[in-house]
mmCIF file of C-alpha atoms in Angstrom:
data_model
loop_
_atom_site.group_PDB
_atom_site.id
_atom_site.type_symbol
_atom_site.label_atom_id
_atom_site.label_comp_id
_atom_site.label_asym_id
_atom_site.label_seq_id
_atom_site.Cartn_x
_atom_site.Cartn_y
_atom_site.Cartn_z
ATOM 1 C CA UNK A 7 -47.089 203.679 -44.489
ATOM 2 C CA UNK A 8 -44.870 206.423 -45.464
ATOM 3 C CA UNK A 9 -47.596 208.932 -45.924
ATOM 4 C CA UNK A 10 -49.571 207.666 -43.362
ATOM 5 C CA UNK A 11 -49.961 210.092 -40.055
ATOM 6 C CA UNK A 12 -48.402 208.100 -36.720
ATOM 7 C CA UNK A 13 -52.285 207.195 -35.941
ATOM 8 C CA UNK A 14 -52.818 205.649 -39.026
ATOM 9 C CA UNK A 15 -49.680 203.937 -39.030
ATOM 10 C CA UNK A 16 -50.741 202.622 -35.295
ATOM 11 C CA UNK A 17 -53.568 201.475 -36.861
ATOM 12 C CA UNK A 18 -52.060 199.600 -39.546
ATOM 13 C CA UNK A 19 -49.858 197.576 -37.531
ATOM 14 C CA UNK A 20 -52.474 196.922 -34.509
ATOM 15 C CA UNK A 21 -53.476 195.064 -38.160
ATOM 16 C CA UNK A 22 -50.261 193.195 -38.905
ATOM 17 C CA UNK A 23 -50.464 192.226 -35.270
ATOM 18 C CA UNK A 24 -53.200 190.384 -35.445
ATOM 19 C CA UNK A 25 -52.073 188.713 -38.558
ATOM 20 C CA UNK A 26 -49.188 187.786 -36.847
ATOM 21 C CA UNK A 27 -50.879 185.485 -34.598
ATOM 22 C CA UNK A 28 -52.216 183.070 -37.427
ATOM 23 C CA UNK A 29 -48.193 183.645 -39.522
ATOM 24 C CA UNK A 30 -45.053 185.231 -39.919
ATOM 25 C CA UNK A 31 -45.490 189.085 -41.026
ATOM 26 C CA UNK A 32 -42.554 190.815 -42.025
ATOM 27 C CA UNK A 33 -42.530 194.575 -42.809
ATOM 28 C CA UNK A 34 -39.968 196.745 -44.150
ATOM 29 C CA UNK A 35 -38.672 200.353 -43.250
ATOM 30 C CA UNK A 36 -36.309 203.275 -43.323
ATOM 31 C CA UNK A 37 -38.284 205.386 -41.024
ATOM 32 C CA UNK A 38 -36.976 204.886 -37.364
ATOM 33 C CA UNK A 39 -39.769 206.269 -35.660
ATOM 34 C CA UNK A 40 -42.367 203.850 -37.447
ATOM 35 C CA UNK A 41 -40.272 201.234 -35.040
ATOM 36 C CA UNK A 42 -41.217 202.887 -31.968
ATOM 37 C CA UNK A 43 -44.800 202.842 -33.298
ATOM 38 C CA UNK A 44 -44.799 199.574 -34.018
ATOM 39 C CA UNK A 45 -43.386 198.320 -30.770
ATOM 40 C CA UNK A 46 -46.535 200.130 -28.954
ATOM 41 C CA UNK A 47 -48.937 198.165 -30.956
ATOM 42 C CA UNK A 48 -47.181 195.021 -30.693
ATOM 43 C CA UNK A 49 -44.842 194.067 -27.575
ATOM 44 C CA UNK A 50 -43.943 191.262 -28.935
ATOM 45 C CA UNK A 51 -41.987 192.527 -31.972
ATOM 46 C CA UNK A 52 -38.875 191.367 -32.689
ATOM 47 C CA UNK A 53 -37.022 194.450 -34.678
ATOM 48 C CA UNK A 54 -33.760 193.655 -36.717
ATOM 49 C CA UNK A 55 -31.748 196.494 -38.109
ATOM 50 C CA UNK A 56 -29.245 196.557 -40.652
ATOM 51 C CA UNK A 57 -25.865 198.543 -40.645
ATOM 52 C CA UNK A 58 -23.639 199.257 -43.306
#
């Protein structure tokens, strides 16, 4: 999704959403604001970050 525009990338996980309700989706990023997008599409995210 990294050259995606933010309404593309909405769209894209409004996707992984809904393939989240039939298994586990797991998606990995550096970009901190594709988080906040994500959390609008789907409230029921569960975000983990990593620290060095």
């Amino acid at each position: 999704m990294e050259s995606f525009d933010d309404d593309r990338a909405a769209e894209a996980f409004g996707l992984l959403a809904e393939m989240s309700k039939s298994g586990q989706v797991i998606y990995l990023t550096h970009h901190a604001h594709l988080c906040d997008i994500a959390r609008n599409a789907c409230q029921s995210v569960c975000i983990h970050e990593l620290h060095e």
